[in-house]
Tab-separated table of C-alpha atoms in Angstrom:
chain	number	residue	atom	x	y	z
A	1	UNK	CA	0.000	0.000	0.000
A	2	UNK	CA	1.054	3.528	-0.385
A	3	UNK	CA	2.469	5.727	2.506
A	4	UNK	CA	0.559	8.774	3.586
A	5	UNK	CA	2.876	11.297	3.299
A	6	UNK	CA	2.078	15.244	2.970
A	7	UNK	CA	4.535	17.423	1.355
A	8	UNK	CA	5.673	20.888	2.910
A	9	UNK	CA	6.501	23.819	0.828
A	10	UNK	CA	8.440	26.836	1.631
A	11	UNK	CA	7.188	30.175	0.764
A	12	UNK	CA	8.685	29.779	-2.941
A	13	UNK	CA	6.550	26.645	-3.147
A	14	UNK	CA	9.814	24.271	-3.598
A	15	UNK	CA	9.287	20.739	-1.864
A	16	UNK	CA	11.917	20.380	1.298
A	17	UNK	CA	10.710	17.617	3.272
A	18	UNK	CA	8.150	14.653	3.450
A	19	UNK	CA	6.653	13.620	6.828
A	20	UNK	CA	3.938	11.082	7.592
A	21	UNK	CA	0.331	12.439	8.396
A	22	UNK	CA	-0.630	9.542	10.807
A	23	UNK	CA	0.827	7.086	12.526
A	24	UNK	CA	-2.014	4.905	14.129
A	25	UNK	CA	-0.766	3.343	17.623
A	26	UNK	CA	-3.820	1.882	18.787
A	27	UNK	CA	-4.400	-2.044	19.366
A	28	UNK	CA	-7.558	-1.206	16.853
A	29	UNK	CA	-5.241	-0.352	13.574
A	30	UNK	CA	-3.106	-3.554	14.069
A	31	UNK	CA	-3.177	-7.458	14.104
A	32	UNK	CA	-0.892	-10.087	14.439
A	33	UNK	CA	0.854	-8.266	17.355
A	34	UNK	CA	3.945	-10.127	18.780
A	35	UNK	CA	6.860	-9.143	21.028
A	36	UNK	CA	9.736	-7.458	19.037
A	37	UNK	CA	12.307	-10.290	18.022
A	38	UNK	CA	15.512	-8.351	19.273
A	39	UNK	CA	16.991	-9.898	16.053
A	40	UNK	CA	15.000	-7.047	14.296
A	41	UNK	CA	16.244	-4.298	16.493
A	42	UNK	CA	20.019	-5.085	16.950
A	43	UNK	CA	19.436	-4.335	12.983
A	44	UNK	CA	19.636	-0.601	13.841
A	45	UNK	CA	23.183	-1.050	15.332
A	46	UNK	CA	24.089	-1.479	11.363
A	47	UNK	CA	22.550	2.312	10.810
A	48	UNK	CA	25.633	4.832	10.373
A	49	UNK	CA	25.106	7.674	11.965
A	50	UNK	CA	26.467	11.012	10.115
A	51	UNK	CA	26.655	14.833	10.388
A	52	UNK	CA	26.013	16.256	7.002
A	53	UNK	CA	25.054	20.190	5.466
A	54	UNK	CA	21.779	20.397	4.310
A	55	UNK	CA	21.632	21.430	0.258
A	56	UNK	CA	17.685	21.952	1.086
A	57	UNK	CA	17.565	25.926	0.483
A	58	UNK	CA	15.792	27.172	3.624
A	59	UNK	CA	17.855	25.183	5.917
A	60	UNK	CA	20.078	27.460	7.575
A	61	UNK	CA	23.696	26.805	5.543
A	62	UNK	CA	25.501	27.965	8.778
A	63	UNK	CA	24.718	25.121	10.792
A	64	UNK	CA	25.648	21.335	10.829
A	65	UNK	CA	22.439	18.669	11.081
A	66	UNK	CA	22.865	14.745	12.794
A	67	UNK	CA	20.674	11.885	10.840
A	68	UNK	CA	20.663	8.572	8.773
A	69	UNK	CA	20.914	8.616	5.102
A	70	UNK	CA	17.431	7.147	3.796
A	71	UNK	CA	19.233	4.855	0.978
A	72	UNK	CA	21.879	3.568	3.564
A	73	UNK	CA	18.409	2.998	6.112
A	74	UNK	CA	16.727	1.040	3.239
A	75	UNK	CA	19.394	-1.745	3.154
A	76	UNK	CA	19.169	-2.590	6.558
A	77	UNK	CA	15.139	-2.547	6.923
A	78	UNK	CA	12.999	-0.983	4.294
A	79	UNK	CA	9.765	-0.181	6.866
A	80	UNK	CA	12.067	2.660	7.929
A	81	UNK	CA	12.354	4.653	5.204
A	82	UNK	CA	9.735	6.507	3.406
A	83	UNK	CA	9.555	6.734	-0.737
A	84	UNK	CA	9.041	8.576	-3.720
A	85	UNK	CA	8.777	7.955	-7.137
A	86	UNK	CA	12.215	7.914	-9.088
A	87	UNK	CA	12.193	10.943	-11.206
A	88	UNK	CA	13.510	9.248	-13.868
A	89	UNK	CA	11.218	5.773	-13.829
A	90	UNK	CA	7.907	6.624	-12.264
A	91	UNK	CA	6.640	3.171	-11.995
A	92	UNK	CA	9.881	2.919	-8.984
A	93	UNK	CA	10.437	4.022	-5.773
A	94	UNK	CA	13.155	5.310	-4.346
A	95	UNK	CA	14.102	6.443	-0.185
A	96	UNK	CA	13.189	9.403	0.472
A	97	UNK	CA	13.253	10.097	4.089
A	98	UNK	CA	14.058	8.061	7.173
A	99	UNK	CA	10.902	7.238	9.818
A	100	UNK	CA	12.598	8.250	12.769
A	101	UNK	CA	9.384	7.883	14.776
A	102	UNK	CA	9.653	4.334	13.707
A	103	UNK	CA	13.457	3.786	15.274
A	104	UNK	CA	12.234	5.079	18.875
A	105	UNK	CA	10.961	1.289	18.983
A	106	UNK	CA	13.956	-0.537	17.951
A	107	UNK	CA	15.789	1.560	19.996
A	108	UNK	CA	13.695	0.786	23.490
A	109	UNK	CA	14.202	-2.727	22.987
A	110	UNK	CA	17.526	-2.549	22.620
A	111	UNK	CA	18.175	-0.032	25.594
A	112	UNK	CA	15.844	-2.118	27.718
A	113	UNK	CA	18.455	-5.455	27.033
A	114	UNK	CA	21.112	-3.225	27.515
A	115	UNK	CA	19.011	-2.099	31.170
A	116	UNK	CA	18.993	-6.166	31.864
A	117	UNK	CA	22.958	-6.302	31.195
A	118	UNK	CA	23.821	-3.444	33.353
A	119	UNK	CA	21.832	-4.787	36.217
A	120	UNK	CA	23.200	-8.172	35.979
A	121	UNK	CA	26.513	-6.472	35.694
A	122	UNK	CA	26.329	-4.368	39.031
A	123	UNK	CA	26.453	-7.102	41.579
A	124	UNK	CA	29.925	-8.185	39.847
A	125	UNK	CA	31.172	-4.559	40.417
A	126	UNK	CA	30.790	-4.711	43.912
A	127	UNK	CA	32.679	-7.969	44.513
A	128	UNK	CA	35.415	-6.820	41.812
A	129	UNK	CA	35.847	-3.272	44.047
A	130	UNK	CA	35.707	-5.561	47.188
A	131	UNK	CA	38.372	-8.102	45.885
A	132	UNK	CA	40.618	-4.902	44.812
A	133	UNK	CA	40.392	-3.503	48.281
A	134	UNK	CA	41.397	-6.808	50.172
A	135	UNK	CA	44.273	-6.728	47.378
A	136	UNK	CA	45.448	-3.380	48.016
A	137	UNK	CA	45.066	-4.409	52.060
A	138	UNK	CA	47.483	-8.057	50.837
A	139	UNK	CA	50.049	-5.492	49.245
A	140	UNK	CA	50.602	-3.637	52.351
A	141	UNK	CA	50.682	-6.262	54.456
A	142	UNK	CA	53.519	-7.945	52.099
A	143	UNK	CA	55.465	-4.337	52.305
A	144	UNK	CA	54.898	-4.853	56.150
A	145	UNK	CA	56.843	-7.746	56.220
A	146	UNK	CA	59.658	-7.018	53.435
A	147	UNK	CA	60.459	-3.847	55.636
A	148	UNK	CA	60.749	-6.141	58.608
């Protein structure tokens, strides 16, 4: 099916970015709802994030902007991106803009594992710091005796 996109115009009426018009959370616009395989998410860890200039005319040319480049997106899962049609084969699309809405998901799972980690890690951390101490407490007690 096609996107819904809507297309915003400066005052000169040239295009400079497409955005999606709804984005329908509720249990009632979906089916076959399953957990998140965390195979699907740890996909995003393949996304290359860049800092770029904007060409787009009433983007301020003075500043620097952070994102994902839509074509680079595509490869590593398609539902992210948004399309157009190829100006030079109409029947084709092409990426056109990355659904960064869409990555706020991918990216909670993965923080959330990452959560799980950390708080399996923390118990280790305190024995590690304890075992350091009662090394440090050892080495003195060694220099004790070699000064004695």
């Amino acid at each position: 099916s096609r996107r819904r996109h809507t297309r915003f115009r400066n005052v000169t009426g040239v295009q400079t970015c497409a955005l999606p018009i709804w984005d329908g959370s509720s249990l009632r616009y979906k089916r076959d709802v399953e957990t998140l395989d965390s195979k699907l998410a740890d996909a995003i860890l393949n996304l290359r994030p860049v800092w770029y200039r904007s060409k787009c005319a009433v983007d301020r040319q003075d500043w620097s902007w952070y994102g994902l480049i839509a074509e680079e997106v595509d490869t590593v899962d398609p539902r992210l991106v948004g399309y157009t049609q190829d100006p030079q084969d109409p029947s084709k699309l092409i990426p056109d803009s990355v659904q960064y809405a869409r990555l706020s998901v991918l990216l909670l799972d993965v923080v959330k594992r990452q959560k799980t980690k950390i708080e399996a890690l923390e118990p280790l951390t305190e024995i590690v710091q304890k075992l350091v101490e009662q090394v440090e407490a050892l080495k003195t007690e060694v220099a004790a005796l070699k000064a004695a």
